Amino acid sequence: MRPEFTQLSHSEPVLAMQSSLHTPSKMPLLCAPSWLYLSLQTLKSQSKAGLLLPGKCLQFSAPCCSIHSLKLERTLCLSHKTRTAAFQDASAISSDTAESDVLKALSQIIDPDFGTDIVSCGFVKDLEIDEAQGEVSFRLELTTPACPVKDMFEQRANEVVAMIPWVKNVKVTMSAQPARPVFAGQLPAGLQTISNIVAVSSCKGGVGKSTVAVNLAYTLAGMGARVGIFDADVYGPSLPTMVSPENRLLEMNAEKRTIIPTEYMGVKLVSFGFAGQGRAIMRGPMVSGVINQLLTTTEWGELDYLVIDMPPGTGDIQLTLCQVVPLTAAVIVTTPQKLAFIDVAKGVRMFSKLKVPCIAVVENMCHFDADGKRYYPFGRGSGSQVVQQFGIPHLFELPIRPTLSASGDSGIPEAVADPQGEVAKTFQNLGVCVVQQCAKIRQQVSTAVTYDKSIKAIKVKVPDSDEEFLLHPATVRRNDRSAQSVLDLFIVHKPGPIQFKKSVL
């Protein structure tokens, strides 16, 4: 909608002008006064007779000519200012219209994960328009550099903007949001620049959980993400066998008293096996302390995904990890045997109690092909049973392949050794699933709970639904009497510096 022009005061004389910005039929035509007509006739006669020299001012002889000339000068000046302001407003209107055209065109692109357009998602940044040259440039800032549809976004953005009639050149730059967790204030300093923490768990040893964790991490790195792997198995770390970095020892930053991770093919690695201790022989509480130190004091830097290779079981280490860091999601690994399903079910229930969503199931060692037939040596249905019983949306099957087993022993992950193979394609599908599901979870968390200042109530939106209900802050306070809840409600209602009395401290 175009803004209306500001109407001038009736006390200001304005000379009527026909302009493209006004309707001529609505403009009153003002008649020039007789003294101006006579003066112009005198000017013409003097000019013909040569009496008016160049550079000389015309002096009117009428008694009130000086007053009328001042009025005329003021009227013309105001008219010029009016036209200048009108042209500036027209330029602003033109700029707003051009920006509206570009944003309207970009709103045709729908994000398949969020189900809304990229303009509403806030992906369009740094929009610059030169309408005179027909040039448009902008940046699409996605939630992750590993977005599986980023190439489609770039292509579609070029197409829809180029279809605008006045656009001649389009420049699209792709970028990703800086790495940051959803709850940065509740994390240790070493984890505050990690966007997503994904646990790969089985609760059953020997099902290929470490193989899935390592190949998933390198698949995400191949998609363009910044990735780290944390081997949480202190009793039997697998990471030193599955990857072969040049520096096989973790280093300590003496000044900061932090751990510098080792690195292999762009992925940061931390494992107790790289600490020079081999496998640990220690009691459970001590193991939990070691895990906490390795995870929270490491200089991870900015990571889009930290993949945690969980140890088997549902004991102290698993609970410590889930309490120290808010896990974004979990990937469950199982095998077709019924015994594996029983242990996996325990792990799924544990994550459910800890409010960690399980986003995918990977069924390893499902089948092998020989003589044109497919054989299932360990039976069928364990992965499908997990999906059906617990409502986990995605199932991925890995075949029995000698190369997959050999890559785990050689120090080169299968996703790196054969990126075009069948196994690598399965891991690519798993990587796309992890990226999409983590993005949805972050979006739901960021928009699930908001505070409406106008009605002084907390709005809670149910995930995967349009249902929304209101909570009074007093209701939240009555049901949660923890110090953190009191502080959060105090900050919501009393923004600004917080001052405590000595008695409170």
Short mmCIF file of C-alpha atoms in Angstrom, two decimals, residues 304-478:
data_model
loop_
_atom_site.label_atom_id
_atom_site.label_comp_id
_atom_site.label_asym_id
_atom_site.label_seq_id
_atom_site.Cartn_x
_atom_site.Cartn_y
_atom_site.Cartn_z
CA ASP A 304 26.69 -27.62 13.59
CA TYR A 305 26.49 -31.20 14.84
CA LEU A 306 28.22 -33.05 17.67
CA VAL A 307 27.66 -36.80 17.32
CA ILE A 308 27.95 -38.69 20.61
CA ASP A 309 28.78 -42.39 20.36
CA MET A 310 26.92 -43.60 23.46
CA PRO A 311 28.17 -46.60 25.41
CA PRO A 312 25.89 -49.65 25.78
CA GLY A 313 23.48 -49.75 28.69
CA THR A 314 21.24 -47.31 30.57
CA GLY A 315 23.44 -46.56 33.58
CA ASP A 316 25.40 -43.69 35.10
CA ILE A 317 27.21 -42.60 31.93
CA GLN A 318 24.01 -42.30 29.88
CA LEU A 319 22.22 -40.38 32.61
CA THR A 320 25.22 -38.10 33.12
CA LEU A 321 25.37 -37.27 29.42
CA CYS A 322 21.66 -36.54 29.24
CA GLN A 323 21.83 -34.31 32.32
CA VAL A 324 25.01 -32.40 31.41
CA VAL A 325 23.92 -31.52 27.86
CA PRO A 326 20.45 -31.08 26.37
CA LEU A 327 20.51 -33.65 23.59
CA THR A 328 18.75 -32.45 20.44
CA ALA A 329 17.82 -35.93 19.24
CA ALA A 330 18.79 -39.60 19.32
CA VAL A 331 19.37 -42.21 16.61
CA ILE A 332 18.68 -45.81 17.65
CA VAL A 333 20.78 -48.67 16.24
CA THR A 334 19.56 -52.28 16.39
CA THR A 335 19.87 -55.63 14.65
CA PRO A 336 17.10 -58.01 13.52
CA GLN A 337 17.36 -60.30 16.58
CA LYS A 338 14.68 -60.22 19.24
CA LEU A 339 17.36 -59.93 21.94
CA ALA A 340 18.57 -56.67 20.40
CA PHE A 341 15.03 -55.31 20.32
CA ILE A 342 14.56 -55.92 24.05
CA ASP A 343 17.65 -53.85 24.94
CA VAL A 344 16.84 -51.15 22.38
CA ALA A 345 13.37 -50.77 23.87
CA LYS A 346 14.99 -49.95 27.22
CA GLY A 347 17.05 -47.21 25.59
CA VAL A 348 14.06 -45.70 23.81
CA ARG A 349 12.13 -45.56 27.10
CA MET A 350 15.10 -43.91 28.79
CA PHE A 351 15.26 -41.18 26.14
CA SER A 352 11.51 -40.74 26.38
CA LYS A 353 11.72 -40.10 30.13
CA LEU A 354 14.57 -37.66 29.59
CA LYS A 355 12.53 -35.81 26.91
CA VAL A 356 14.98 -36.61 24.11
CA PRO A 357 13.17 -37.32 20.81
CA CYS A 358 14.25 -40.45 18.90
CA ILE A 359 14.20 -39.48 15.24
CA ALA A 360 15.42 -42.59 13.39
CA VAL A 361 16.11 -46.30 13.70
CA VAL A 362 19.03 -47.94 11.89
CA GLU A 363 18.72 -51.72 11.53
CA ASN A 364 22.21 -53.07 10.92
CA MET A 365 23.19 -56.44 9.39
CA CYS A 366 19.75 -56.91 7.87
CA HIS A 367 20.48 -58.96 4.78
CA PHE A 368 22.96 -59.92 2.09
CA ASP A 369 22.59 -60.69 -1.61
CA ALA A 370 23.93 -63.86 -3.24
CA ASP A 371 23.07 -65.71 -6.45
CA GLY A 372 20.47 -63.10 -7.31
CA LYS A 373 18.58 -63.64 -4.06
CA ARG A 374 18.34 -61.69 -0.80
CA TYR A 375 18.88 -63.58 2.45
CA TYR A 376 18.01 -62.54 6.01
CA PRO A 377 20.28 -64.63 8.27
CA PHE A 378 19.14 -63.01 11.55
CA GLY A 379 15.45 -62.84 10.81
CA ARG A 380 13.34 -59.76 10.08
CA GLY A 381 11.22 -57.20 11.85
CA SER A 382 13.22 -55.84 14.80
CA GLY A 383 13.64 -52.36 13.28
CA SER A 384 10.05 -52.25 12.07
CA GLN A 385 8.86 -53.29 15.50
CA VAL A 386 10.74 -50.40 17.11
CA VAL A 387 9.22 -47.96 14.62
CA GLN A 388 5.68 -49.24 15.11
CA GLN A 389 5.76 -49.63 18.87
CA PHE A 390 7.44 -46.32 19.71
CA GLY A 391 6.30 -44.17 16.80
CA ILE A 392 9.78 -43.35 15.49
CA PRO A 393 9.20 -41.99 11.99
CA HIS A 394 12.18 -43.23 9.97
CA LEU A 395 13.79 -46.65 9.44
CA PHE A 396 17.07 -47.30 7.61
CA GLU A 397 18.45 -50.74 6.78
CA LEU A 398 22.15 -51.54 6.41
CA PRO A 399 23.20 -54.76 4.61
CA ILE A 400 25.92 -57.17 5.63
CA ARG A 401 28.93 -55.99 3.62
CA PRO A 402 32.56 -57.06 4.06
CA THR A 403 33.69 -53.57 3.02
CA LEU A 404 31.65 -51.94 5.80
CA SER A 405 33.26 -54.16 8.41
CA ALA A 406 36.73 -53.74 6.90
CA SER A 407 36.45 -49.95 6.80
CA GLY A 408 35.79 -49.94 10.54
CA ASP A 409 39.07 -51.78 11.12
CA SER A 410 41.18 -49.88 8.57
CA GLY A 411 40.65 -46.42 10.05
CA ILE A 412 38.82 -45.05 6.96
CA PRO A 413 35.00 -44.83 7.32
CA GLU A 414 32.93 -46.38 4.53
CA ALA A 415 31.23 -43.03 3.80
CA VAL A 416 34.70 -41.64 2.98
CA ALA A 417 36.20 -44.70 1.29
CA ASP A 418 33.27 -45.26 -1.13
CA PRO A 419 31.06 -42.14 -1.15
CA GLN A 420 29.05 -43.38 -4.18
CA GLY A 421 28.38 -46.88 -2.87
CA GLU A 422 25.09 -48.35 -1.68
CA VAL A 423 26.07 -48.14 2.00
CA ALA A 424 27.15 -44.51 1.62
CA LYS A 425 23.79 -43.67 0.02
CA THR A 426 21.99 -45.15 3.02
CA PHE A 427 24.07 -42.98 5.31
CA GLN A 428 23.33 -39.97 3.11
CA ASN A 429 19.61 -40.60 3.54
CA LEU A 430 20.18 -40.90 7.27
CA GLY A 431 22.12 -37.63 7.25
CA VAL A 432 19.30 -35.83 5.44
CA CYS A 433 16.85 -37.22 7.99
CA VAL A 434 18.98 -36.00 10.91
CA VAL A 435 19.34 -32.52 9.40
CA GLN A 436 15.62 -32.15 8.72
CA GLN A 437 14.45 -33.54 12.06
CA CYS A 438 16.91 -31.43 14.07
CA ALA A 439 15.75 -28.32 12.22
CA LYS A 440 12.12 -29.13 13.02
CA ILE A 441 12.91 -29.75 16.68
CA ARG A 442 14.76 -26.45 16.99
CA GLN A 443 11.90 -24.62 15.29
CA GLN A 444 9.33 -26.19 17.60
CA VAL A 445 11.37 -25.37 20.69
CA SER A 446 11.96 -21.75 19.67
CA THR A 447 8.26 -21.12 18.95
CA ALA A 448 6.64 -23.44 21.50
CA VAL A 449 6.63 -21.04 24.45
CA THR A 450 6.34 -17.26 24.11
CA TYR A 451 5.28 -14.45 26.42
CA ASP A 452 2.58 -12.02 25.27
CA LYS A 453 3.11 -8.69 27.02
CA SER A 454 -0.25 -7.32 25.87
CA ILE A 455 -2.25 -9.89 27.80
CA LYS A 456 0.51 -10.75 30.32
CA ALA A 457 0.26 -14.48 29.66
CA ILE A 458 2.50 -17.30 28.49
CA LYS A 459 1.49 -18.83 25.15
CA VAL A 460 2.20 -22.53 24.71
CA LYS A 461 1.89 -24.09 21.26
CA VAL A 462 1.46 -27.85 20.96
CA PRO A 463 4.08 -29.33 18.54
CA ASP A 464 2.76 -30.62 15.20
CA SER A 465 -0.57 -28.92 15.86
CA ASP A 466 -2.27 -25.56 15.59
CA GLU A 467 -3.57 -25.90 19.14
CA GLU A 468 -2.46 -23.13 21.50
CA PHE A 469 -3.31 -22.37 25.10
CA LEU A 470 -2.46 -19.67 27.64
CA LEU A 471 -0.81 -19.93 31.04
CA HIS A 472 -0.77 -17.30 33.73
CA PRO A 473 2.73 -16.75 35.18
CA ALA A 474 1.33 -17.36 38.67
CA THR A 475 0.23 -20.84 37.59
CA VAL A 476 3.74 -21.66 36.44
CA ARG A 477 5.14 -20.27 39.69
CA ARG A 478 2.82 -22.40 41.82
#
